[in-house]
PDB file of C-alpha atoms (C1' of nucleotides) in Angstrom:
ATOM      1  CA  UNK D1321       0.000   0.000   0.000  1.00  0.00           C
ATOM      2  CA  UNK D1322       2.472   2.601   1.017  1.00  0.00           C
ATOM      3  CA  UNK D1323       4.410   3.701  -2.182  1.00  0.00           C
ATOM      4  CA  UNK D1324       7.521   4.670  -1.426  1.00  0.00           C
ATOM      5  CA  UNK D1325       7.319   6.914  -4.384  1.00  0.00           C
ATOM      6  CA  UNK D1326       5.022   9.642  -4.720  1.00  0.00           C
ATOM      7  CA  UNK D1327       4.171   9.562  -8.687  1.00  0.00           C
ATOM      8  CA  UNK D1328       4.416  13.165  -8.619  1.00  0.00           C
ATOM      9  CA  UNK D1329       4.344  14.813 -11.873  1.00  0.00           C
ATOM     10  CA  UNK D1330       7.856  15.949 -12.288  1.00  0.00           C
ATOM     11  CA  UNK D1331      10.277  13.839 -12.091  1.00  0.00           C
ATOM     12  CA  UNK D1332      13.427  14.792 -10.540  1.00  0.00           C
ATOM     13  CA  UNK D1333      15.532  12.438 -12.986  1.00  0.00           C
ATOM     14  CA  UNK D1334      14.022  13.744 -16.109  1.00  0.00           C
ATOM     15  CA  UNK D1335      16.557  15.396 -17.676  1.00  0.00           C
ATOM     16  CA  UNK D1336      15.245  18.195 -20.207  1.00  0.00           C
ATOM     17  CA  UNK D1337      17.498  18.614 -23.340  1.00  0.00           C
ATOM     18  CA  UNK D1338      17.564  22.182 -22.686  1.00  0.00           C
ATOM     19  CA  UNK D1339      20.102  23.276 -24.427  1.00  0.00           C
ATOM     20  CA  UNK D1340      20.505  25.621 -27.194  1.00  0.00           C
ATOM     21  CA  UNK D1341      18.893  24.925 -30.143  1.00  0.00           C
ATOM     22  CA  UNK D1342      19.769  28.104 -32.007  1.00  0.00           C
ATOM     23  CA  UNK D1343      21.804  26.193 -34.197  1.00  0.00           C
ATOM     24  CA  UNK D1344      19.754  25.611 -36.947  1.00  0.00           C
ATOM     25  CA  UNK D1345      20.803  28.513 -39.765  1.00  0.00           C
ATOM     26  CA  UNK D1346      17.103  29.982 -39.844  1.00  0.00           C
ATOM     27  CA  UNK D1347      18.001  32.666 -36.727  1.00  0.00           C
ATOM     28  CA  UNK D1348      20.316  34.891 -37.500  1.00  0.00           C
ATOM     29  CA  UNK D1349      22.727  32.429 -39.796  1.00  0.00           C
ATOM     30  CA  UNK D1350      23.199  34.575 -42.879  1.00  0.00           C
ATOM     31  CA  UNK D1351      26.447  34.313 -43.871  1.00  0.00           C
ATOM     32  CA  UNK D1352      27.122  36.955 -46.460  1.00  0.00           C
ATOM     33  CA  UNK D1353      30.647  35.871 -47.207  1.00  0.00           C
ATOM     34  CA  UNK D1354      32.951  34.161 -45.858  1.00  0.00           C
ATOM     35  CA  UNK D1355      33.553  36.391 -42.926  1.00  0.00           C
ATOM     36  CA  UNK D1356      33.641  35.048 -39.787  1.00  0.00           C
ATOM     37  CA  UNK D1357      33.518  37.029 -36.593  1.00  0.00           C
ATOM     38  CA  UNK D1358      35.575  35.851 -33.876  1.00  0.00           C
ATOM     39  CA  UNK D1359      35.697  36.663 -30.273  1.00  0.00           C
ATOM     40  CA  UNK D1360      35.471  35.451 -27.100  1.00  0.00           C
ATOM     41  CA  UNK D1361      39.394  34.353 -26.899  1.00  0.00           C
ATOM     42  CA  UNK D1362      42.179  35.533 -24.672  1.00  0.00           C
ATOM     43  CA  UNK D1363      43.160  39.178 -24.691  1.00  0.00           C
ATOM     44  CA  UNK D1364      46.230  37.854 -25.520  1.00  0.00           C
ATOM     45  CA  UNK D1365      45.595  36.244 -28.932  1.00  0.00           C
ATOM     46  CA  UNK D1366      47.400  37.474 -32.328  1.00  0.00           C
ATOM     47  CA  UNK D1367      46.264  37.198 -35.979  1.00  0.00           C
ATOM     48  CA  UNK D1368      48.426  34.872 -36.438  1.00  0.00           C
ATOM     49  CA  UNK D1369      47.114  32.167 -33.933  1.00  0.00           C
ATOM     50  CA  UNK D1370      43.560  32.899 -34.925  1.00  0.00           C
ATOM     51  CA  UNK D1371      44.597  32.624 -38.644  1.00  0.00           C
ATOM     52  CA  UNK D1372      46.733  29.477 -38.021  1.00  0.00           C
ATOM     53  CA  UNK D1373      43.869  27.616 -36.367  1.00  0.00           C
ATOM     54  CA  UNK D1374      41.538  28.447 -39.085  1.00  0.00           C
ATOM     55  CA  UNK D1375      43.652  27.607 -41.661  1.00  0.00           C
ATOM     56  CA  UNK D1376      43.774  24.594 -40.468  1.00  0.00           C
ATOM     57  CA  UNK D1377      40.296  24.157 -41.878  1.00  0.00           C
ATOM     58  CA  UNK D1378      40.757  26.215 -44.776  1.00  0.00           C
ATOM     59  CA  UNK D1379      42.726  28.837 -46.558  1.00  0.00           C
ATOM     60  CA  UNK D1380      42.030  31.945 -45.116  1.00  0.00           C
ATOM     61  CA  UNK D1381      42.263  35.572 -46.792  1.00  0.00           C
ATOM     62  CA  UNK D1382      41.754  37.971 -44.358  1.00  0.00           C
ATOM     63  CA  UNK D1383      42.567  38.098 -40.465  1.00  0.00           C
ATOM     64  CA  UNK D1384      42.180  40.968 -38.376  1.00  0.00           C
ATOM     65  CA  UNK D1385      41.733  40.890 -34.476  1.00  0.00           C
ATOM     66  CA  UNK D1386      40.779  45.110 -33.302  1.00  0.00           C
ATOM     67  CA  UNK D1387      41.306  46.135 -30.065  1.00  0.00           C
ATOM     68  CA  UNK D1388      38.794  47.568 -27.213  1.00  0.00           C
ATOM     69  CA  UNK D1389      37.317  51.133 -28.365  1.00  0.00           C
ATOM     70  CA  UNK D1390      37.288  52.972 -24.862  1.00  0.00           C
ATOM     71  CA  UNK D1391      39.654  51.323 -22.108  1.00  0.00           C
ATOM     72  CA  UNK D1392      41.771  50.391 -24.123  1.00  0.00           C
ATOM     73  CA  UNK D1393      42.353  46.534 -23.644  1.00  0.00           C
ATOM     74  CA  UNK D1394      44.177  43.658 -25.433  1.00  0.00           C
ATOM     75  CA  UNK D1395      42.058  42.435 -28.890  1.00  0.00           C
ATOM     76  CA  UNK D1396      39.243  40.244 -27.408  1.00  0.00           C
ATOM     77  CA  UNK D1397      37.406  39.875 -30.957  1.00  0.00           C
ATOM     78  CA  UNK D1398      38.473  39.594 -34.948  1.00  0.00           C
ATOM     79  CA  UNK D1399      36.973  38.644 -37.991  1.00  0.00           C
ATOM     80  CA  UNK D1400      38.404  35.826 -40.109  1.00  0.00           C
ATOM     81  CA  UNK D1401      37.581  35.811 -43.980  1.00  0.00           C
ATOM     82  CA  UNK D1402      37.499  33.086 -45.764  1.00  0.00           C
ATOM     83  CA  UNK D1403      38.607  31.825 -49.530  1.00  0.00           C
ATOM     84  CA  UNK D1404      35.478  29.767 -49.255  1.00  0.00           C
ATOM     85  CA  UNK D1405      32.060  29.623 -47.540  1.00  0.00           C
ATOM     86  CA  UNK D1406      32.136  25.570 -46.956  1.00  0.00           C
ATOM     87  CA  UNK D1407      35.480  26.000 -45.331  1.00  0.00           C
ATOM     88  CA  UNK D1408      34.738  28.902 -43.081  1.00  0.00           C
ATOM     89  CA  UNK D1409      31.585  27.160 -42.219  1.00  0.00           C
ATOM     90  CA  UNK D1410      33.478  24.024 -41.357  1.00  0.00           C
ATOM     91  CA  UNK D1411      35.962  26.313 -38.920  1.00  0.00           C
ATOM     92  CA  UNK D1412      33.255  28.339 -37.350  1.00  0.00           C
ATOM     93  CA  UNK D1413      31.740  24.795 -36.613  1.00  0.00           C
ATOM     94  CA  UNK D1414      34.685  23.383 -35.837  1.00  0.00           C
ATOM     95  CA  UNK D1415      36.760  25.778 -33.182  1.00  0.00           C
ATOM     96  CA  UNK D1416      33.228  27.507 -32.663  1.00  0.00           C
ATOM     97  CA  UNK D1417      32.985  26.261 -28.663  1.00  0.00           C
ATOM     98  CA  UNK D1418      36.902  25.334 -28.750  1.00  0.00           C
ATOM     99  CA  UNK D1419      38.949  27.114 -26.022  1.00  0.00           C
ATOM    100  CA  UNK D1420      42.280  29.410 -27.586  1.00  0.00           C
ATOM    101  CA  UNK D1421      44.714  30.200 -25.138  1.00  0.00           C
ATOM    102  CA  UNK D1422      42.823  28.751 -22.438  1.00  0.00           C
ATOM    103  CA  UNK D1423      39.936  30.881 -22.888  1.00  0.00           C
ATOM    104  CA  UNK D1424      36.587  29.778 -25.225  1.00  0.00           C
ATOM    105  CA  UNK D1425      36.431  31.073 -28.497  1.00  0.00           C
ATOM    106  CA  UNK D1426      33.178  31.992 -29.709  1.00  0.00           C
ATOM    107  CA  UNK D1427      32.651  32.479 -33.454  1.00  0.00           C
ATOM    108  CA  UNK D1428      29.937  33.604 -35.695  1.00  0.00           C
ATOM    109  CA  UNK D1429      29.239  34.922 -39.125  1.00  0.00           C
ATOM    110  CA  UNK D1430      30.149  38.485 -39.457  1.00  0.00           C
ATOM    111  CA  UNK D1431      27.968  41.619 -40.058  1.00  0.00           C
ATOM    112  CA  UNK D1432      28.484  42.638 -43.928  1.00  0.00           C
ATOM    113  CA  UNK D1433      30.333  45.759 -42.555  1.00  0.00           C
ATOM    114  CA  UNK D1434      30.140  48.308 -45.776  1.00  0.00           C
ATOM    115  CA  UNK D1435      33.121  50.055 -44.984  1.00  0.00           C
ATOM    116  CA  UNK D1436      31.882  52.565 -47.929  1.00  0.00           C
ATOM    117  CA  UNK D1437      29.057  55.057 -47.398  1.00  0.00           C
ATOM    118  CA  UNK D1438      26.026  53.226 -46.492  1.00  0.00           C
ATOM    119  CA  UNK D1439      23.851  55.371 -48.770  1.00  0.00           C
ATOM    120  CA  UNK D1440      25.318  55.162 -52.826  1.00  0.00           C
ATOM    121  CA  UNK D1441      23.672  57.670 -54.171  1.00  0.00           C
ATOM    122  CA  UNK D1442      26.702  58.115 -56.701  1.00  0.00           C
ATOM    123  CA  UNK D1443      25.165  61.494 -57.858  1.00  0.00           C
ATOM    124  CA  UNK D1444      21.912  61.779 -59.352  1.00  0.00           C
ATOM    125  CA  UNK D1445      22.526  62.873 -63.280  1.00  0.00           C
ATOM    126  CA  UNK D1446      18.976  63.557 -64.066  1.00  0.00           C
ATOM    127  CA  UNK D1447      19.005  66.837 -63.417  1.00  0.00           C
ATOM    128  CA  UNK D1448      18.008  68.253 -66.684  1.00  0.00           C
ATOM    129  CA  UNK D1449      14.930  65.658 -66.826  1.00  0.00           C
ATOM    130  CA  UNK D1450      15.901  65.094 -70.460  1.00  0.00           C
ATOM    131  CA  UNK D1451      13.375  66.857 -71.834  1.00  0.00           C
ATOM    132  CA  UNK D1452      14.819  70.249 -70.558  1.00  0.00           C
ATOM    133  CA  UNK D1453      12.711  72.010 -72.965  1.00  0.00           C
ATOM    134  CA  UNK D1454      12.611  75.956 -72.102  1.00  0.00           C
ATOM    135  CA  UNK D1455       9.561  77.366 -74.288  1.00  0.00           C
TER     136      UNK D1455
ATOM    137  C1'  DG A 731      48.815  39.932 -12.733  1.00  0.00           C
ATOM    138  C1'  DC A 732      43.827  42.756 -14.061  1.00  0.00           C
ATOM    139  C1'  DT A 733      38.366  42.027 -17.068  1.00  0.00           C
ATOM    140  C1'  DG A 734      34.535  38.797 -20.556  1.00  0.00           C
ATOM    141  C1'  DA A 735      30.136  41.028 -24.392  1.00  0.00           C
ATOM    142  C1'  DG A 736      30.520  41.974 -28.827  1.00  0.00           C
ATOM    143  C1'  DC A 737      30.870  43.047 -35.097  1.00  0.00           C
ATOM    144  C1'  DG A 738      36.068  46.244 -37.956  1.00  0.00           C
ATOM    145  C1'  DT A 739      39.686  51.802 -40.551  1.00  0.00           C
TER     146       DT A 739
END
DNA sequence: GCTGAGCGT
């Protein structure tokens, strides 16, 4: 008669696969090119560690780690282009979660940055209308 | 022997 268990209706043992399912590239996965932004690593990390582990996945074409803006501090985050999108994918994938230095890296595809003015408008050269007919 | 989110001239 006397259940040792209460059938409550949570059980204490069910373990919930909570964890992040934001993998699936219909967020925010649009990568443009293959630019990858990099950051989470060590303060300490150089181009040429970032671009040594991702070439290890691919051939990469562009490295560059920036620095903080306001205090100052060692390069935290970089952006890592790629020859190819497969390849960059495969090395975001791959050292995506890894730990550089000691410290986790944490990689994602970069923002199209437009280094050029965001608005083209390249000069408008109807001025005259075309039919610039003065009766 | 520092401090840990974010997207570059």
């Amino acid at each position: 008669m006397d259940r040792t268990r209460a059938l409550t209706a949570q059980n204490p043992n069910q373990t919930f696969s909570l964890r992040r399912f934001c993998s699936p590239p219909m967020s925010c996965s649009s990568p443009s090119n293959s630019k990858l932004f990099v950051g989470g690593m060590s303060w300490s990390v150089d181009e040429k560690s970032l671009k040594d582990a991702f070439s290890s996945f691919g051939e990469v074409t562009e490295v560059k780690i920036l620095n903080d803006k306001a205090i100052g501090r060692s390069s935290g985050f970089g952006f890592v282009c790629f020859t190819n999108q497969p390849e960059a994918t495969s090395a975001k994938d791959a050292i995506d979660g890894k730990a550089l230095l000691g410290q986790p890296l944490r990689i994602s595809y970069a923002l199209e940055k437009v280094r050029d003015a965001p608005v083209v408008v390249h000069r408008l050269s109807s001025i005259g209308n075309g039919t610039s007919l003065k009766q």
